[in-house]
Short mmCIF file of C-alpha atoms in Angstrom, two decimals:
data_model
loop_
_atom_site.label_atom_id
_atom_site.label_comp_id
_atom_site.label_asym_id
_atom_site.label_seq_id
_atom_site.Cartn_x
_atom_site.Cartn_y
_atom_site.Cartn_z
CA UNK A 19 6.30 -12.04 -17.60
CA UNK A 20 10.03 -12.27 -17.10
CA UNK A 21 12.02 -10.72 -14.28
CA UNK A 22 15.47 -9.28 -14.98
CA UNK A 23 17.71 -9.94 -11.97
CA UNK A 24 20.60 -7.48 -12.12
CA UNK A 25 21.92 -7.25 -8.59
CA UNK A 26 21.43 -9.25 -5.44
CA UNK A 27 23.50 -9.19 -2.24
CA UNK A 28 24.66 -12.63 -1.21
CA UNK A 29 23.12 -11.91 2.20
CA UNK A 30 19.66 -12.28 0.69
CA UNK A 31 20.42 -15.00 -1.83
CA UNK A 32 18.67 -17.65 0.21
CA UNK A 33 15.53 -15.48 0.32
CA UNK A 34 15.29 -16.32 -3.38
CA UNK A 35 16.30 -19.95 -2.96
CA UNK A 36 13.00 -21.17 -4.34
CA UNK A 37 12.38 -18.38 -6.81
CA UNK A 38 15.21 -18.88 -9.27
CA UNK A 39 13.72 -21.82 -11.18
CA UNK A 40 10.21 -20.34 -11.16
CA UNK A 41 9.99 -17.87 -14.00
CA UNK A 42 6.45 -18.61 -15.18
CA UNK A 43 4.15 -15.82 -14.02
CA UNK A 44 4.27 -13.44 -11.06
CA UNK A 45 3.52 -16.17 -8.57
CA UNK A 46 6.03 -18.74 -9.73
CA UNK A 47 5.59 -22.27 -10.99
CA UNK A 48 4.87 -24.80 -8.27
CA UNK A 49 5.87 -27.64 -10.63
CA UNK A 50 9.49 -26.65 -9.97
CA UNK A 51 9.31 -27.45 -6.24
CA UNK A 52 12.33 -29.63 -5.32
CA UNK A 53 11.27 -33.19 -4.54
CA UNK A 54 14.43 -34.58 -2.94
CA UNK A 55 17.35 -33.62 -0.74
CA UNK A 56 19.61 -33.43 -3.79
CA UNK A 57 17.19 -31.09 -5.59
CA UNK A 58 16.87 -28.80 -2.57
CA UNK A 59 20.65 -28.67 -2.24
CA UNK A 60 21.07 -27.90 -5.93
CA UNK A 61 18.43 -25.14 -5.81
CA UNK A 62 20.20 -23.47 -2.89
CA UNK A 63 23.56 -23.67 -4.61
CA UNK A 64 22.06 -22.22 -7.80
CA UNK A 65 20.68 -19.25 -5.88
CA UNK A 66 24.09 -18.41 -4.46
CA UNK A 67 25.84 -18.82 -7.81
CA UNK A 68 23.28 -16.56 -9.45
CA UNK A 69 23.83 -13.85 -6.86
CA UNK A 70 27.60 -14.02 -7.34
CA UNK A 71 27.22 -13.19 -11.04
CA UNK A 72 25.06 -10.10 -10.49
CA UNK A 73 26.53 -6.58 -10.57
CA UNK A 74 24.80 -3.67 -8.76
CA UNK A 75 23.05 -1.09 -10.94
CA UNK A 76 24.65 2.23 -10.00
CA UNK A 77 23.24 4.30 -12.87
CA UNK A 78 20.88 7.25 -12.44
CA UNK A 79 17.15 6.60 -12.50
CA UNK A 80 14.81 8.30 -14.93
CA UNK A 81 11.74 7.03 -13.08
CA UNK A 82 10.92 5.99 -9.51
CA UNK A 83 7.88 3.96 -8.47
CA UNK A 84 7.24 3.57 -4.74
CA UNK A 85 4.76 0.81 -3.86
CA UNK A 86 3.40 0.88 -0.30
CA UNK A 87 1.43 -2.03 1.09
CA UNK A 88 -0.18 -0.23 4.00
CA UNK A 89 0.20 -2.50 7.03
CA UNK A 90 1.93 -5.19 4.96
CA UNK A 91 4.17 -6.81 7.55
CA UNK A 92 6.31 -9.85 6.82
CA UNK A 93 3.68 -12.24 8.19
CA UNK A 94 1.18 -10.69 5.77
CA UNK A 95 3.56 -11.22 2.84
CA UNK A 96 4.17 -14.83 3.87
CA UNK A 97 0.47 -15.65 4.26
CA UNK A 98 -0.43 -13.87 1.01
CA UNK A 99 2.30 -15.76 -0.82
CA UNK A 100 0.86 -19.05 0.38
CA UNK A 101 -2.73 -18.03 -0.35
CA UNK A 102 -1.88 -16.83 -3.86
CA UNK A 103 -0.26 -20.17 -4.64
CA UNK A 104 -3.09 -22.16 -3.11
CA UNK A 105 -5.67 -20.19 -5.12
CA UNK A 106 -3.88 -21.51 -8.21
CA UNK A 107 -3.83 -25.05 -6.78
CA UNK A 108 -0.07 -24.75 -6.50
CA UNK A 109 2.46 -25.16 -3.71
CA UNK A 110 1.85 -22.00 -1.70
CA UNK A 111 4.95 -22.31 0.46
CA UNK A 112 7.19 -22.42 -2.64
CA UNK A 113 5.27 -19.61 -4.32
CA UNK A 114 6.63 -16.06 -4.46
CA UNK A 115 4.76 -12.80 -4.95
CA UNK A 116 6.03 -10.65 -7.81
CA UNK A 117 7.79 -8.14 -5.57
CA UNK A 118 9.60 -10.90 -3.67
CA UNK A 119 11.50 -11.49 -6.91
CA UNK A 120 12.96 -8.00 -7.05
CA UNK A 121 16.74 -7.76 -6.99
CA UNK A 122 17.37 -6.50 -3.47
CA UNK A 123 15.89 -6.71 -0.01
CA UNK A 124 16.41 -4.90 3.27
CA UNK A 125 14.32 -3.98 6.30
CA UNK A 126 12.84 -0.72 7.48
CA UNK A 127 12.72 0.51 11.10
CA UNK A 128 9.24 2.02 11.36
CA UNK A 129 9.43 3.81 14.74
CA UNK A 130 8.55 7.49 14.30
CA UNK A 131 9.95 10.52 16.10
CA UNK A 132 7.59 10.00 19.05
CA UNK A 133 6.20 6.45 18.71
CA UNK A 134 7.59 2.97 19.19
CA UNK A 135 4.68 1.63 17.13
CA UNK A 136 3.63 4.16 14.51
CA UNK A 137 0.66 5.20 12.46
CA UNK A 138 0.72 5.78 8.70
CA UNK A 139 1.20 9.55 8.72
CA UNK A 140 4.76 9.75 10.11
CA UNK A 141 5.89 6.51 8.48
CA UNK A 142 4.75 7.59 5.01
CA UNK A 143 6.18 11.06 5.65
CA UNK A 144 9.56 9.47 6.37
CA UNK A 145 9.55 7.70 3.01
CA UNK A 146 8.80 10.79 0.91
CA UNK A 147 10.59 13.60 2.84
CA UNK A 148 13.66 11.96 4.37
CA UNK A 149 12.83 12.95 7.97
CA UNK A 150 11.02 11.33 10.86
CA UNK A 151 8.08 13.14 12.44
CA UNK A 152 5.27 12.64 14.97
CA UNK A 153 2.02 10.72 15.06
CA UNK A 154 -0.60 12.22 12.75
CA UNK A 155 1.77 14.63 11.01
CA UNK A 156 1.69 14.98 7.21
CA UNK A 157 5.04 16.13 5.73
CA UNK A 158 5.82 18.58 8.52
CA UNK A 159 8.57 18.63 11.15
CA UNK A 160 8.11 16.96 14.52
CA UNK A 161 8.06 20.36 16.28
CA UNK A 162 4.59 21.17 14.95
CA UNK A 163 1.58 20.88 17.23
CA UNK A 164 -0.84 18.10 16.26
CA UNK A 165 -3.69 20.63 16.02
CA UNK A 166 -1.78 23.60 14.59
CA UNK A 167 -4.45 25.74 12.82
CA UNK A 168 -2.18 28.37 11.30
CA UNK A 169 -1.25 28.21 7.62
CA UNK A 170 1.83 30.36 8.25
CA UNK A 171 3.16 28.16 11.04
CA UNK A 172 2.44 25.01 9.07
CA UNK A 173 4.23 26.40 6.02
CA UNK A 174 7.28 27.25 8.12
CA UNK A 175 7.46 23.68 9.42
CA UNK A 176 6.74 21.96 6.11
CA UNK A 177 9.29 19.67 4.48
CA UNK A 178 9.48 19.37 0.71
CA UNK A 179 8.49 15.95 -0.64
CA UNK A 180 10.07 13.93 -3.40
CA UNK A 181 6.94 14.44 -5.51
CA UNK A 182 7.22 18.21 -5.14
CA UNK A 183 10.91 18.07 -6.05
CA UNK A 184 10.13 15.94 -9.08
CA UNK A 185 7.56 18.51 -10.27
CA UNK A 186 10.13 21.29 -9.83
CA UNK A 187 12.46 19.25 -12.04
CA UNK A 188 9.79 19.10 -14.74
CA UNK A 189 9.06 15.41 -14.22
CA UNK A 190 5.59 13.87 -14.30
CA UNK A 191 4.10 12.74 -10.99
CA UNK A 192 1.28 10.51 -9.83
CA UNK A 193 -0.48 8.98 -6.85
CA UNK A 194 -2.54 5.79 -6.96
CA UNK A 195 -4.32 4.32 -3.93
CA UNK A 196 -7.23 2.11 -2.96
CA UNK A 197 -7.81 4.33 0.09
CA UNK A 198 -9.04 7.92 0.01
CA UNK A 199 -6.64 10.21 -1.88
CA UNK A 200 -6.80 12.41 1.23
CA UNK A 201 -5.80 9.54 3.53
CA UNK A 202 -2.43 9.71 5.27
CA UNK A 203 -0.18 7.69 2.95
CA UNK A 204 -1.16 9.28 -0.37
CA UNK A 205 -1.54 12.72 1.24
CA UNK A 206 2.08 12.93 2.38
CA UNK A 207 3.13 13.40 -1.24
CA UNK A 208 1.36 16.74 -1.76
CA UNK A 209 -0.06 18.01 1.56
CA UNK A 210 1.47 19.61 4.65
CA UNK A 211 -0.64 19.62 7.81
CA UNK A 212 -0.33 18.77 11.48
CA UNK A 213 -3.43 16.59 11.71
CA UNK A 214 -4.02 13.79 9.19
CA UNK A 215 -7.76 13.86 9.95
CA UNK A 216 -8.26 17.32 8.40
CA UNK A 217 -9.18 15.88 5.01
CA UNK A 218 -11.99 18.34 4.11
CA UNK A 219 -12.77 21.84 5.34
CA UNK A 220 -15.61 20.39 7.41
CA UNK A 221 -12.95 18.58 9.46
CA UNK A 222 -11.03 21.77 10.32
CA UNK A 223 -11.46 23.51 13.71
CA UNK A 224 -13.13 26.91 13.77
CA UNK A 225 -10.78 29.72 12.77
CA UNK A 226 -8.19 27.48 11.13
CA UNK A 227 -6.37 29.04 8.18
CA UNK A 228 -4.42 25.95 7.12
CA UNK A 229 -6.01 24.50 3.96
CA UNK A 230 -7.55 21.05 4.23
CA UNK A 231 -5.89 18.09 2.53
CA UNK A 232 -8.28 17.80 -0.43
CA UNK A 233 -7.87 21.50 -1.18
CA UNK A 234 -4.09 21.14 -1.10
CA UNK A 235 -4.28 18.51 -3.86
CA UNK A 236 -6.17 20.89 -6.14
CA UNK A 237 -4.10 23.96 -5.20
CA UNK A 238 -0.79 22.10 -5.63
CA UNK A 239 1.72 24.84 -6.58
CA UNK A 240 4.71 22.98 -8.05
CA UNK A 241 5.65 22.47 -11.68
CA UNK A 242 2.70 21.91 -13.98
CA UNK A 243 0.75 20.05 -11.28
CA UNK A 244 0.26 16.40 -10.40
CA UNK A 245 -0.52 14.45 -13.55
CA UNK A 246 -2.36 11.45 -12.09
CA UNK A 247 -4.38 11.10 -8.87
CA UNK A 248 -6.49 7.94 -8.60
CA UNK A 249 -8.27 6.50 -5.57
CA UNK A 250 -11.25 7.05 -3.30
CA UNK A 251 -12.53 9.97 -1.23
CA UNK A 252 -14.95 11.62 -3.65
CA UNK A 253 -17.08 13.19 -0.91
CA UNK A 254 -14.11 15.21 0.39
CA UNK A 255 -13.89 17.02 -2.95
CA UNK A 256 -17.63 17.78 -3.36
CA UNK A 257 -19.79 20.48 -1.72
CA UNK A 258 -22.35 19.40 0.85
CA UNK A 259 -25.10 20.68 -1.45
CA UNK A 260 -24.22 18.31 -4.33
CA UNK A 261 -25.51 14.75 -4.72
CA UNK A 262 -23.00 11.98 -5.24
CA UNK A 263 -23.14 10.56 -8.81
CA UNK A 264 -23.10 6.97 -7.57
CA UNK A 265 -25.17 7.39 -4.39
CA UNK A 266 -27.71 10.16 -5.20
CA UNK A 267 -29.14 10.33 -1.68
CA UNK A 268 -25.74 11.26 -0.23
CA UNK A 269 -23.99 14.61 -0.43
CA UNK A 270 -20.44 15.89 -0.40
CA UNK A 271 -18.57 16.95 2.75
CA UNK A 272 -17.32 20.43 1.83
CA UNK A 273 -18.83 23.44 3.61
CA UNK A 274 -17.06 26.03 1.45
CA UNK A 275 -19.28 25.31 -1.57
CA UNK A 276 -16.32 24.38 -3.77
CA UNK A 277 -16.48 21.46 -6.20
CA UNK A 278 -12.83 20.49 -6.42
CA UNK A 279 -13.49 17.92 -9.15
CA UNK A 280 -14.66 20.71 -11.46
CA UNK A 281 -11.73 22.88 -10.42
CA UNK A 282 -9.34 20.09 -11.49
CA UNK A 283 -10.62 20.08 -15.07
CA UNK A 284 -10.73 23.89 -15.13
CA UNK A 285 -7.17 24.25 -13.84
CA UNK A 286 -5.46 21.78 -16.18
CA UNK A 287 -5.47 21.50 -19.96
CA UNK A 288 -6.02 18.05 -21.49
CA UNK A 289 -7.49 16.94 -18.17
CA UNK A 290 -10.21 14.53 -17.12
CA UNK A 291 -12.17 13.65 -14.02
CA UNK A 292 -13.73 10.17 -13.77
CA UNK A 293 -15.66 8.40 -11.02
CA UNK A 294 -16.54 4.97 -12.43
CA UNK A 295 -14.97 2.12 -14.40
CA UNK A 296 -16.54 3.15 -17.71
CA UNK A 297 -15.12 6.65 -17.44
CA UNK A 298 -11.74 5.29 -16.41
CA UNK A 299 -11.61 2.85 -19.33
CA UNK A 300 -12.51 5.62 -21.76
CA UNK A 301 -9.47 7.73 -20.81
CA UNK A 302 -6.87 7.69 -23.58
CA UNK A 303 -3.42 8.03 -21.96
CA UNK A 304 -1.99 9.66 -25.09
CA UNK A 305 -4.61 12.40 -25.03
CA UNK A 306 -4.72 13.03 -21.26
CA UNK A 307 -2.14 15.05 -19.32
CA UNK A 308 -3.94 15.32 -15.98
CA UNK A 309 -6.28 12.61 -14.68
CA UNK A 310 -8.27 12.69 -11.44
CA UNK A 311 -10.21 9.54 -10.56
CA UNK A 312 -12.37 9.27 -7.43
CA UNK A 313 -14.12 5.92 -7.44
CA UNK A 314 -15.86 5.90 -4.04
CA UNK A 315 -17.20 8.42 -1.54
CA UNK A 316 -14.67 7.08 0.96
CA UNK A 317 -12.20 4.24 0.46
CA UNK A 318 -12.41 2.05 -2.61
CA UNK A 319 -13.73 -1.49 -2.26
CA UNK A 320 -11.60 -4.36 -1.10
CA UNK A 321 -10.33 -6.39 -4.03
CA UNK A 322 -12.59 -9.27 -2.95
CA UNK A 323 -15.66 -6.99 -3.14
CA UNK A 324 -14.80 -4.96 -6.24
CA UNK A 325 -17.10 -7.13 -8.39
CA UNK A 326 -20.07 -6.02 -6.26
CA UNK A 327 -19.72 -2.34 -7.19
CA UNK A 328 -22.53 -1.48 -9.63
CA UNK A 329 -20.64 1.49 -11.10
CA UNK A 330 -17.48 -0.56 -11.30
CA UNK A 331 -14.03 0.20 -9.96
CA UNK A 332 -10.65 -0.34 -11.63
CA UNK A 333 -8.24 -2.71 -9.90
CA UNK A 334 -4.99 -1.51 -8.39
CA UNK A 335 -3.18 -3.07 -11.36
CA UNK A 336 -5.53 -1.25 -13.78
CA UNK A 337 -4.84 2.10 -12.11
CA UNK A 338 -1.10 1.45 -12.02
CA UNK A 339 -1.01 0.67 -15.72
CA UNK A 340 -3.05 3.74 -16.68
CA UNK A 341 -0.86 5.96 -14.50
CA UNK A 342 2.39 4.68 -15.99
CA UNK A 343 1.09 5.05 -19.55
CA UNK A 344 0.22 8.70 -18.86
CA UNK A 345 3.34 9.55 -16.88
CA UNK A 346 5.89 7.98 -19.21
CA UNK A 347 4.99 10.49 -21.94
CA UNK A 348 7.18 13.00 -20.08
CA UNK A 349 10.71 12.77 -21.50
CA UNK A 350 12.15 13.93 -18.15
CA UNK A 351 10.81 10.85 -16.34
CA UNK A 352 8.31 10.38 -13.55
CA UNK A 353 7.70 9.67 -9.87
CA UNK A 354 4.72 7.52 -8.87
CA UNK A 355 3.47 6.26 -5.51
CA UNK A 356 1.09 3.29 -5.56
CA UNK A 357 -0.59 2.33 -2.28
CA UNK A 358 -2.55 -0.81 -1.47
CA UNK A 359 -4.27 1.03 1.35
CA UNK A 360 -6.92 -1.49 2.28
CA UNK A 361 -4.54 -4.19 3.48
CA UNK A 362 -4.36 -2.08 6.62
CA UNK A 363 -8.12 -1.67 6.95
CA UNK A 364 -8.82 -5.39 6.67
CA UNK A 365 -6.27 -6.13 9.38
CA UNK A 366 -7.84 -3.52 11.64
CA UNK A 367 -11.14 -5.35 11.08
CA UNK A 368 -9.55 -8.68 12.01
CA UNK A 369 -10.33 -10.07 8.55
CA UNK A 370 -7.29 -11.85 7.12
CA UNK A 371 -8.98 -12.90 3.87
CA UNK A 372 -9.35 -9.33 2.61
CA UNK A 373 -5.94 -8.27 3.88
CA UNK A 374 -4.29 -11.11 1.98
CA UNK A 375 -6.28 -10.78 -1.23
CA UNK A 376 -5.47 -7.06 -1.31
CA UNK A 377 -1.79 -8.00 -0.87
CA UNK A 378 -2.10 -10.31 -3.88
CA UNK A 379 -3.64 -7.37 -5.78
CA UNK A 380 -0.56 -5.31 -4.91
CA UNK A 381 1.64 -8.09 -6.27
CA UNK A 382 -0.31 -7.96 -9.53
CA UNK A 383 0.19 -4.18 -9.72
CA UNK A 384 3.96 -4.57 -9.22
CA UNK A 385 4.03 -7.18 -11.99
CA UNK A 386 2.34 -4.69 -14.33
CA UNK A 387 4.86 -1.99 -13.43
CA UNK A 388 7.76 -4.37 -14.08
CA UNK A 389 6.33 -5.21 -17.50
CA UNK A 390 5.93 -1.55 -18.49
CA UNK A 391 9.34 -0.34 -17.27
CA UNK A 392 13.01 -1.23 -17.55
CA UNK A 393 15.39 -1.96 -14.67
CA UNK A 394 18.07 0.06 -16.44
CA UNK A 395 16.30 3.38 -15.79
CA UNK A 396 13.47 2.70 -13.32
CA UNK A 397 13.88 2.22 -9.58
CA UNK A 398 11.00 0.21 -8.12
CA UNK A 399 10.68 0.08 -4.33
CA UNK A 400 8.06 -2.05 -2.58
CA UNK A 401 7.63 -1.73 1.16
CA UNK A 402 5.16 -1.13 4.00
CA UNK A 403 4.64 1.80 6.30
CA UNK A 404 4.19 -0.47 9.33
CA UNK A 405 3.12 -3.96 10.32
CA UNK A 406 0.13 -5.46 12.17
CA UNK A 407 -0.23 -7.87 15.10
CA UNK A 408 -0.97 -10.70 12.66
CA UNK A 409 0.48 -14.15 13.32
CA UNK A 410 1.02 -17.51 11.62
CA UNK A 411 1.15 -20.22 14.25
CA UNK A 412 0.71 -23.88 15.12
CA UNK A 413 2.40 -26.70 13.19
CA UNK A 414 0.26 -27.17 10.08
CA UNK A 415 1.51 -29.51 7.39
CA UNK A 416 2.84 -28.08 4.17
CA UNK A 417 -0.12 -27.42 1.89
CA UNK A 418 -2.63 -27.00 4.72
CA UNK A 419 -5.05 -24.19 3.73
CA UNK A 420 -3.53 -21.00 5.09
CA UNK A 421 -7.01 -19.68 5.99
CA UNK A 422 -8.07 -22.98 7.43
CA UNK A 423 -7.81 -24.73 10.78
CA UNK A 424 -4.41 -26.08 11.71
CA UNK A 425 -4.00 -29.74 10.75
CA UNK A 426 -1.11 -32.16 10.62
CA UNK A 427 -1.39 -34.76 7.88
CA UNK A 428 -5.12 -34.10 7.74
CA UNK A 429 -5.69 -34.50 11.48
CA UNK A 430 -7.01 -31.28 13.10
CA UNK A 431 -4.81 -29.89 15.85
CA UNK A 432 -6.44 -28.94 19.14
CA UNK A 433 -5.63 -26.56 21.96
CA UNK A 434 -5.49 -27.31 25.69
CA UNK A 435 -9.31 -27.22 25.76
CA UNK A 436 -9.53 -29.84 23.02
CA UNK A 437 -10.80 -27.27 20.48
CA UNK A 438 -9.56 -26.67 16.94
CA UNK A 439 -7.87 -23.41 16.05
CA UNK A 440 -6.80 -21.51 12.93
CA UNK A 441 -3.26 -21.01 11.63
CA UNK A 442 -3.85 -17.25 11.37
CA UNK A 443 -4.79 -15.07 14.31
CA UNK A 444 -4.28 -11.63 15.84
CA UNK A 445 -2.71 -10.55 19.13
CA UNK A 446 -5.60 -8.10 19.58
CA UNK A 447 -8.66 -6.85 17.77
CA UNK A 448 -12.40 -7.29 17.18
CA UNK A 449 -12.09 -11.04 16.57
CA UNK A 450 -11.87 -11.72 20.31
CA UNK A 451 -14.38 -14.47 20.84
CA UNK A 452 -15.63 -13.46 24.28
CA UNK A 453 -16.64 -16.92 25.41
CA UNK A 454 -19.27 -18.26 23.04
CA UNK A 455 -19.44 -15.12 20.92
CA UNK A 456 -17.75 -15.23 17.53
CA UNK A 457 -17.98 -12.37 15.05
CA UNK A 458 -18.17 -12.20 11.26
CA UNK A 459 -17.12 -9.31 9.04
CA UNK A 460 -19.84 -7.53 7.05
CA UNK A 461 -18.24 -5.72 4.08
CA UNK A 462 -21.40 -3.75 3.28
CA UNK A 463 -20.86 -1.39 6.21
CA UNK A 464 -17.53 -2.79 7.48
CA UNK A 465 -19.09 -3.83 10.75
CA UNK A 466 -18.80 -7.00 12.78
CA UNK A 467 -21.80 -9.21 13.49
CA UNK A 468 -21.85 -11.48 16.56
CA UNK A 469 -22.57 -15.16 15.93
CA UNK A 470 -23.50 -17.56 18.73
CA UNK A 471 -21.99 -21.05 18.87
CA UNK A 472 -22.21 -23.94 21.32
CA UNK A 473 -18.97 -25.04 22.92
CA UNK A 474 -16.46 -24.00 25.54
CA UNK A 475 -17.10 -20.94 27.66
CA UNK A 476 -13.54 -19.85 26.82
CA UNK A 477 -13.44 -20.35 23.05
CA UNK A 478 -16.01 -21.33 20.42
CA UNK A 479 -16.00 -24.73 18.79
CA UNK A 480 -14.77 -24.05 15.24
CA UNK A 481 -15.05 -27.63 14.01
CA UNK A 482 -18.15 -26.83 11.93
CA UNK A 483 -17.10 -23.25 11.01
CA UNK A 484 -15.73 -22.45 7.56
CA UNK A 485 -12.73 -20.35 8.51
CA UNK A 486 -11.82 -19.89 4.84
CA UNK A 487 -14.99 -17.85 4.31
CA UNK A 488 -14.35 -14.22 3.29
CA UNK A 489 -16.49 -13.09 6.24
CA UNK A 490 -14.54 -15.02 8.89
CA UNK A 491 -12.77 -12.89 11.49
CA UNK A 492 -9.72 -14.57 12.97
CA UNK A 493 -9.65 -14.89 16.74
CA UNK A 494 -7.82 -12.24 18.74
CA UNK A 495 -6.20 -12.64 22.14
CA UNK A 496 -6.97 -9.16 23.50
CA UNK A 497 -10.42 -7.65 22.87
CA UNK A 498 -10.26 -4.32 21.02
CA UNK A 499 -12.66 -2.51 18.73
CA UNK A 500 -9.94 -2.24 16.10
CA UNK A 501 -6.80 -4.36 15.78
CA UNK A 502 -3.59 -2.36 16.15
CA UNK A 503 -0.41 -1.80 14.22
CA UNK A 504 2.75 -3.64 15.25
CA UNK A 505 6.22 -2.22 15.81
CA UNK A 506 8.59 -4.72 14.18
CA UNK A 507 10.60 -3.91 11.06
CA UNK A 508 9.00 -4.34 7.65
CA UNK A 509 10.66 -5.50 4.43
CA UNK A 510 11.93 -3.36 1.56
CA UNK A 511 12.11 -4.97 -1.90
CA UNK A 512 13.75 -3.10 -4.77
CA UNK A 513 15.15 -3.30 -8.29
CA UNK A 514 16.76 -0.82 -10.66
CA UNK A 515 19.22 2.05 -10.09
CA UNK A 516 20.33 2.38 -6.44
CA UNK A 517 18.34 -0.71 -5.40
CA UNK A 518 21.55 -2.29 -4.08
CA UNK A 519 21.60 0.34 -1.32
CA UNK A 520 18.71 -1.44 0.42
CA UNK A 521 20.39 -4.01 2.64
CA UNK A 522 20.11 -4.81 6.31
CA UNK A 523 18.03 -2.81 8.81
CA UNK A 524 17.68 0.86 7.83
CA UNK A 525 15.71 3.74 9.26
CA UNK A 526 12.55 4.32 7.24
CA UNK A 527 13.54 7.82 6.14
CA UNK A 528 16.51 6.31 4.27
CA UNK A 529 14.04 5.18 1.60
CA UNK A 530 13.58 8.81 0.53
CA UNK A 531 17.32 9.38 0.33
CA UNK A 532 17.89 6.31 -1.85
CA UNK A 533 15.12 7.41 -4.24
CA UNK A 534 16.20 11.07 -4.32
CA UNK A 535 19.81 10.11 -4.93
CA UNK A 536 18.78 7.80 -7.76
CA UNK A 537 17.01 10.75 -9.43
CA UNK A 538 19.78 13.21 -8.57
CA UNK A 539 17.36 15.35 -6.55
CA UNK A 540 19.30 15.67 -3.29
CA UNK A 541 21.69 18.20 -4.76
CA UNK A 542 18.83 20.57 -5.58
CA UNK A 543 17.15 20.49 -2.19
CA UNK A 544 17.18 23.21 0.44
CA UNK A 545 18.22 22.33 3.95
CA UNK A 546 15.74 21.50 6.65
CA UNK A 547 12.07 22.19 7.29
CA UNK A 548 10.37 25.21 5.83
CA UNK A 549 12.02 24.86 2.42
CA UNK A 550 8.92 24.59 0.24
#
């Protein structure tokens, strides 16, 4: 596909130094890698000259698509870029992911109202409401108590989201995620609650009147309702007396007896509910106004494991395409959030392979969105809610396998103990080796299995270990059951109307204001919390 570059600040021109000559495919064409000092110089000059000819797009947007790579820090983008190129037997370092080719780039300060290093609830809330809030809070003000049980209090402290505003405008709206639809990042679009963990009524404390997150999706009160909701979390919508269609021995999680999947199709005309790939593929976008897809009891599979699902699951790119084809039927435009939610989960598990391949899947989804939309009327924003303590280290030669052991000109590098080490690692997490103990990731139940190796009492000998294996867990410095988020800024990539406003370090809640301004929504919004 081609990429229309309309506006690029000179300050980020060199970020695209290598991308300008590489127009073949979302990952670029490694054949265009400069091979001499003169060619490198010419490529850099060409990037600057290209940026000087570009004029910012200041027109209004008809559509906004917000892509969120959950946990997709800059080191994740860099490693995924290299891996994607290497998987094509190309120059990974010169490769670019599709969203790295968007017109503009800035950075987002992810600290929340009460955290230096944040979780997904307040960071995603910032992006869709324009305010910063506390740990665990879903589209409510920071003054709410984490375990506030009252519906009335929660309503008073709720902050209207861009999706809700879009529905009030008569626009179409959608949410696509590889996590549960009730998980923090997708939930911030439609739910308002103090505790992100209250996903089903069985999670609520006794006496609570605030509706659970899954219920809020079905009882969404704005406009003609959310048009597209695709992801995981099926069990949160099913009663605990009903058997799961894919796993018959397992039941739903709801205690109230409600089957929210049936309520979806009852509530909306021209609606459909699907739970497998066959049902998804059968949906005709021209004949469907409201589509609910729940493809797993909990989170959807990692991209690397999607082929192992007997019932089949659509890819993130598949879901993005279906969503856009449904939403663009509305002549007033649309708002869509697309989340690659499992990047975050793989990092927490200390498993770089799945984090990076899910990042590549996000790149493919962005490429689809670019193909189906036009920069003249569609603002596309790609960012992350937060980063992870994921590092790229050592001095490996260019072209060394990014998942492999660090080598210089084919000679393995060693540490002070004389042992080999990998280029990728974590500052903390379950990959801590604990002397001779090394662990491998088991995707079947997302557990870690200890593996014994001979070698140093301080670190295992990795010389005979295939660190490029999907099950390999990178070593971690500090032992923790789950690797943690990191607090540094994350990148924002954008193209289309108002994209030029993303430049330099900006507070994360600015993302909302850029999107709302592009759609002309700010002028119609009430002031402050409680305006639902």
